[in-house]
Amino acid sequence: MSCQAEASGGCTCGFHLALADFKRNLKDDDLVRSFQGTQLHHLTAEIAKIQQEQHSKRSLRYMKRLDPFLKKMEQYGKVIEIFANSQDIVAFIWGPLKFLLIAASSFNDALNSLLDAYQEIWEQFPLFEVYGSTLEARPYLRTILVWIYKDILDFHQEAMRYFKSRVRIQVFQAAWRNFLPTIRHIKENMARHRRLLAEGIAFVQLEELNIIRRDAQRRFEVERQAEVDRRRKETISWLNPYNSQLTLEKYREARISCPDAGGWLLKIARFRGWFDPTFCTEPLLWITGIPGAGKSVLASVIVDAAQELDVPENDICVAFFFCQPDDSDANTFVAVARSILAQLVTQNTFLIPQVYEQSSLSGEVTLSTNDLAKTLLTDVLSSCKNTYIIIDGLDACNRKEHKNIVSTFRTVVESLPPSQMHDIRCVFLCRDDPAARKDLINIPMIRITPADNKDDIEKYWKVCKSHLEAEFGPLDMDIVKIVAAQSRGMFLYATLMFSHLKSLSTLDELQQQLHSIPKELHDLYQRIVERLLLTENFQAKDIMKLLGQLACAKRPLKWYEVQGAAAIDLDNETVNFQKLPRGMKYTHRDLCGPLVEMRSDEDQSLDFIHPSAREYLLQHHFRDSSASLHFQFATLSVSYLTLPGNLQSVNTFLLPLLLDSGYYAFLEYAVSCWALHVQESLQGKEKEHPPDLEELEDKVDMFLDKHWKKNTSDTDNTPKSILLGLSRLKNFDSYDRICKAVAAVRRELTQHSPRGSEESPLDLADIVKRARDTLASYSEFGNLTDAKRALLHSLYGPNWFKCSMMNCEYFHQGFKSRQQLDQHITRHERPFLCMVTEPTECQAHTFGFTTKDALHRHLLAAHGIDVGDSADDLEFPLPPSLKRNADGEGGPSRFECPTCHKTFTRNHNLQNHLRAHRKEKPFPCNQCTQSFTRQYERNRHQALHTGQKRFICKGELASGGTWGCGKKFARQDKLASHFKSKSGRKCIQPLFMEEANGMTGEEWNARIAEILSSRFILDPEQMKPLITTLSSFPESWVRVEGREDVKTEEESQGQSTDSGLGIEEVTDGSSTGTD
């Protein structure tokens, strides 16, 4: 609405339009109704209840700082009630404020943050009692009242996003820091409004300012969204999630010929009880079936059904993960956590700040440790609502990872109260094996039976039959019924059977195959392999060699790596792509048929169609030769690395020619995995060992001669496990060098140190760097034609800028630009980054710190952010109920203050409290003119005059040792502060570890008093603050059960003042113990 419209009587309409927008965006009718009719006295009464609760819990906060804001808001409310002629307008100021205070009161840090925000805003708030005559004389200025009202509603609407839901405190703290720019923006608006009222601007100026205000608001929203997008991008990059969407698309494509596949699952009562978005009876579910039953396809059906849910006023989040049988890196808890977290922060911007800050604080280049992954996943999931988690293929994980994945999600879901059971639902899809039965015990299960899939398989094969008849002509048998019956519910069998039959050449071959349908899945695999080996265009040895390499590879091979390995010509000491076997020149399908598939054209990683395919090959074709497969891979790798083009002596001018020929296509795999294959080749049974150990030793020895650094240290720190694993080579002269080299590679693959390659005895890192730099120079300095770029992409993939650390995923994965790589390398070298990027980006966000402590010091000194230890188990906020019980908690109080009517449980506490009212200070210092209300304060002060430091952090243990650092302090509270510090807790830990075992809470506190009085010569009153400190030591340190924290007299006292608005302000006091 324009200023002119508001000035001519539209001011009231402006308020109502702003309020209508607020109600619509709130999306909560119950909350809107609770705000209606709220008045100031309702709010002040609620504040008094909050204070009383804080007092009963000994956690008082300075609520009086809210008083000026309420006074100004009261003035503002009276003004707009006159001009808007509606109390409902003001109610939506008091109502949200009441809601926020109730919600924030469940955690002190949150309450402080909220009070700080109100304090910042009221400091810029106009004094409306001063401008009453101005508003009467210039009605158009009432537009400013509408602007102020909009800003207040915007603040409350944004703030309520942080308090409406149950979230963990870590998530709240990070999200609130992200809210600070909005607070600054509203604060600036308020300051502008105050200046406009004070200056009494003309109507024409107001119209111009209205346009400027709208533009500024749009600009702020654009900048804020840009910052959210930037943080999301950096967060996703740090998480580096596995591409679950790509896998989902693969299973969606599998359903194209049978769109209704899996629909039967959505109709089962048990599944509906888990799936129903409005009423969840079982938040955990296990779907199981035999291998090949179509569990992954069903997972894609569940994902699609969940994403299609449309629940009014509720946003549905869906996150999923498909474990990959042939990729050990994708079958870990960390991989699952990365992917789930990435999907959740993409769908819920509220979660971005927590994960973003952890990416800066963790020191991890990418999320890589189980502990951090578990903490983040727990925090994020505990703060989610209406979230569906689908995890498929757990049987591809090893026992440890399987247990870790299930236990983490179970713990989060099962910790939810019944009223929030629908917030997170999780379904696991895997085969029924001993690990699953143990980890998924007591979780409701749906077992896939042949009858469940029968109709879907028949529908699928009706389409398949039409394709086959189009190729070969009419078929004289009911092939649909035959295949459906033989499949016995295995969708994998049905799809493989079609792929196999489609590859046949003639109708006679097809009919012959149909008259002898394979009975079992492994029979079908045998039929497919036999068909591949009979292919005229390819030699059987090339096919089996490739299948063997894929079966024993230490990570999924990329197609260009397979080609690079096949192009190695050891006889001529070169790599020649022109002499590739015929099948290698085209695609993997020509050699592997339907047994192997490529993840994507860009990634080029090869996977078996199903884990059972790899199992079949290892059991039936490589059963007694798995060690030989590794032997072949090991000798191929080290022999390749001794070729002239892989040596330091190669002419630099030859590098581009070698690169263009595909010489380095196999380099990264050979460098990172040669040692692993050497170890594996020696791990089997006697009959599986390589037939010629001398050949292995000879080739490895030659390889070491070519790449051993001259100044390698003679220090031998080879782990015993490696010495034992390579013991079959013990009789060879090169045994020690081989062990050192293998140990160095293993360290580089496991340790997160940028110096790993520098400490290696081999120069392979230099060889890799030289090849990569040459390739990168094409992108940065060369004018590549489209043809040459396509050629290089086919030889080395699309990402040419790669990390030098072998244990980093980006060693193989790489980046598309130098800038991305440089940012990544900085994370390795200075991994702890400042998370502050607003209002301006901190330089430490780019350059970072080498240690976590350095980052923490920077955050506290430069930005006032304390990211020390927090209460990890606390959850916040708990949304306030619309009807709140006014009864406070606490013990009986019999002694009442006649001035403020505050009550106490003991008379001497009341007497100390009365001194504060009377402003009596009966305890003078005998060294100066100062006096004190409390005796212990006087005694503490006098110790400063004497210079005596009788409080010492040191003592003897019963075992004969000592504890403490020996530091001396003049005051006991300084010693108490020392004990509270990180170093002080370490000082006193041995003493209380020795003293505390088996004590009850009462015995523990009595023992503390005894220790303090005997060792520190403190009287009872002086000991009370220390007892409080020591009685609240972490339970895990002292192993004491049943202990309760003891509060000091300071914490148990209070004095009351009236704020003028009916708000009772309670401040901490203390007793003297002299009554």
XYZ file of N, CA, C and O in Angstrom, residues 526 528-530 532-533 538-552 584 591-592 595 608 616-618 620-622 625 629 632:
140
model
N 25.709 -68.756 -14.845
C 26.543 -69.673 -15.617
C 26.202 -69.597 -17.093
O 27.080 -69.566 -17.962
N 24.900 -67.064 -18.681
C 25.354 -65.770 -19.221
C 26.859 -65.797 -19.485
O 27.324 -65.341 -20.541
N 27.637 -66.347 -18.541
C 29.090 -66.407 -18.720
C 29.445 -67.298 -19.909
O 30.320 -66.956 -20.723
N 28.795 -68.424 -20.033
C 29.050 -69.316 -21.175
C 28.766 -68.605 -22.480
O 29.521 -68.744 -23.462
N 28.938 -65.365 -23.010
C 29.985 -64.363 -23.229
C 31.267 -65.015 -23.770
O 31.919 -64.474 -24.669
N 31.619 -66.184 -23.240
C 32.860 -66.837 -23.645
C 32.793 -67.393 -25.060
O 33.834 -67.631 -25.679
N 35.445 -61.662 -29.344
C 36.348 -61.441 -28.226
C 36.967 -62.758 -27.765
O 36.356 -63.814 -27.852
N 38.156 -62.666 -27.246
C 38.800 -63.843 -26.702
C 38.336 -64.088 -25.265
O 38.170 -63.153 -24.482
N 38.133 -65.370 -24.943
C 37.637 -65.732 -23.612
C 38.577 -65.237 -22.518
O 38.136 -64.817 -21.444
N 39.882 -65.261 -22.777
C 40.836 -64.858 -21.737
C 40.686 -63.378 -21.388
O 40.860 -62.980 -20.230
N 40.352 -62.540 -22.385
C 40.157 -61.117 -22.112
C 38.928 -60.890 -21.240
O 38.927 -60.045 -20.339
N 37.876 -61.662 -21.520
C 36.642 -61.537 -20.743
C 36.877 -61.953 -19.300
O 36.517 -61.242 -18.354
N 37.498 -63.120 -19.098
C 37.721 -63.606 -17.744
C 38.734 -62.736 -16.998
O 38.623 -62.550 -15.781
N 39.696 -62.200 -17.726
C 40.658 -61.313 -17.090
C 39.971 -60.073 -16.550
O 40.217 -59.638 -15.410
N 39.083 -59.496 -17.351
C 38.366 -58.302 -16.916
C 37.446 -58.619 -15.741
O 37.417 -57.881 -14.745
N 36.699 -59.724 -15.811
C 35.811 -60.087 -14.708
C 36.605 -60.344 -13.432
O 36.172 -59.986 -12.338
N 37.772 -60.954 -13.589
C 38.625 -61.194 -12.421
C 39.134 -59.905 -11.812
O 39.181 -59.749 -10.584
N 39.537 -58.950 -12.660
C 40.006 -57.661 -12.144
C 38.899 -56.924 -11.399
O 39.126 -56.363 -10.323
N 37.707 -56.933 -11.960
C 36.586 -56.252 -11.308
C 36.241 -56.925 -9.982
O 35.829 -56.257 -9.028
N 36.381 -58.246 -9.928
C 36.024 -58.983 -8.717
C 37.008 -58.746 -7.579
O 36.623 -58.781 -6.403
N 38.283 -58.490 -7.891
C 39.283 -58.349 -6.818
C 39.799 -56.930 -6.656
O 40.675 -56.684 -5.822
N 37.714 -54.038 -25.660
C 38.098 -52.935 -24.792
C 37.950 -51.580 -25.474
O 37.944 -50.547 -24.821
N 32.013 -56.873 -23.328
C 32.790 -57.926 -22.689
C 32.067 -58.581 -21.518
O 32.236 -59.765 -21.264
N 31.272 -57.812 -20.788
C 30.673 -58.311 -19.537
C 29.180 -58.560 -19.640
O 28.592 -59.102 -18.690
N 26.214 -58.566 -16.665
C 26.773 -58.785 -15.330
C 27.317 -57.510 -14.701
O 27.392 -57.400 -13.483
N 29.178 -54.547 -10.359
C 28.402 -55.721 -10.730
C 26.916 -55.420 -10.577
O 26.522 -54.612 -9.732
N 29.091 -65.176 -7.256
C 29.082 -66.319 -8.177
C 30.459 -66.482 -8.838
O 31.003 -67.590 -8.903
N 31.029 -65.392 -9.333
C 32.327 -65.473 -10.013
C 33.423 -65.967 -9.069
O 34.248 -66.802 -9.441
N 33.441 -65.434 -7.852
C 34.476 -65.849 -6.907
C 34.304 -67.306 -6.474
O 35.291 -68.004 -6.223
N 32.646 -69.811 -8.317
C 32.616 -70.798 -9.394
C 33.731 -70.639 -10.424
O 34.015 -71.585 -11.170
N 34.347 -69.489 -10.531
C 35.376 -69.291 -11.553
C 36.732 -68.909 -10.963
O 37.762 -69.145 -11.593
N 36.733 -68.301 -9.783
C 37.997 -67.887 -9.183
C 38.142 -68.426 -7.759
O 38.848 -67.842 -6.943
N 41.702 -69.277 -7.026
C 42.692 -68.424 -7.692
C 42.573 -66.955 -7.298
O 43.061 -66.091 -8.012
N 44.727 -63.791 -8.694
C 44.189 -62.546 -9.259
C 44.923 -61.344 -8.676
O 45.300 -60.420 -9.405
N 48.440 -61.148 -10.073
C 48.478 -60.566 -11.417
C 48.325 -59.047 -11.363
O 49.002 -58.305 -12.084
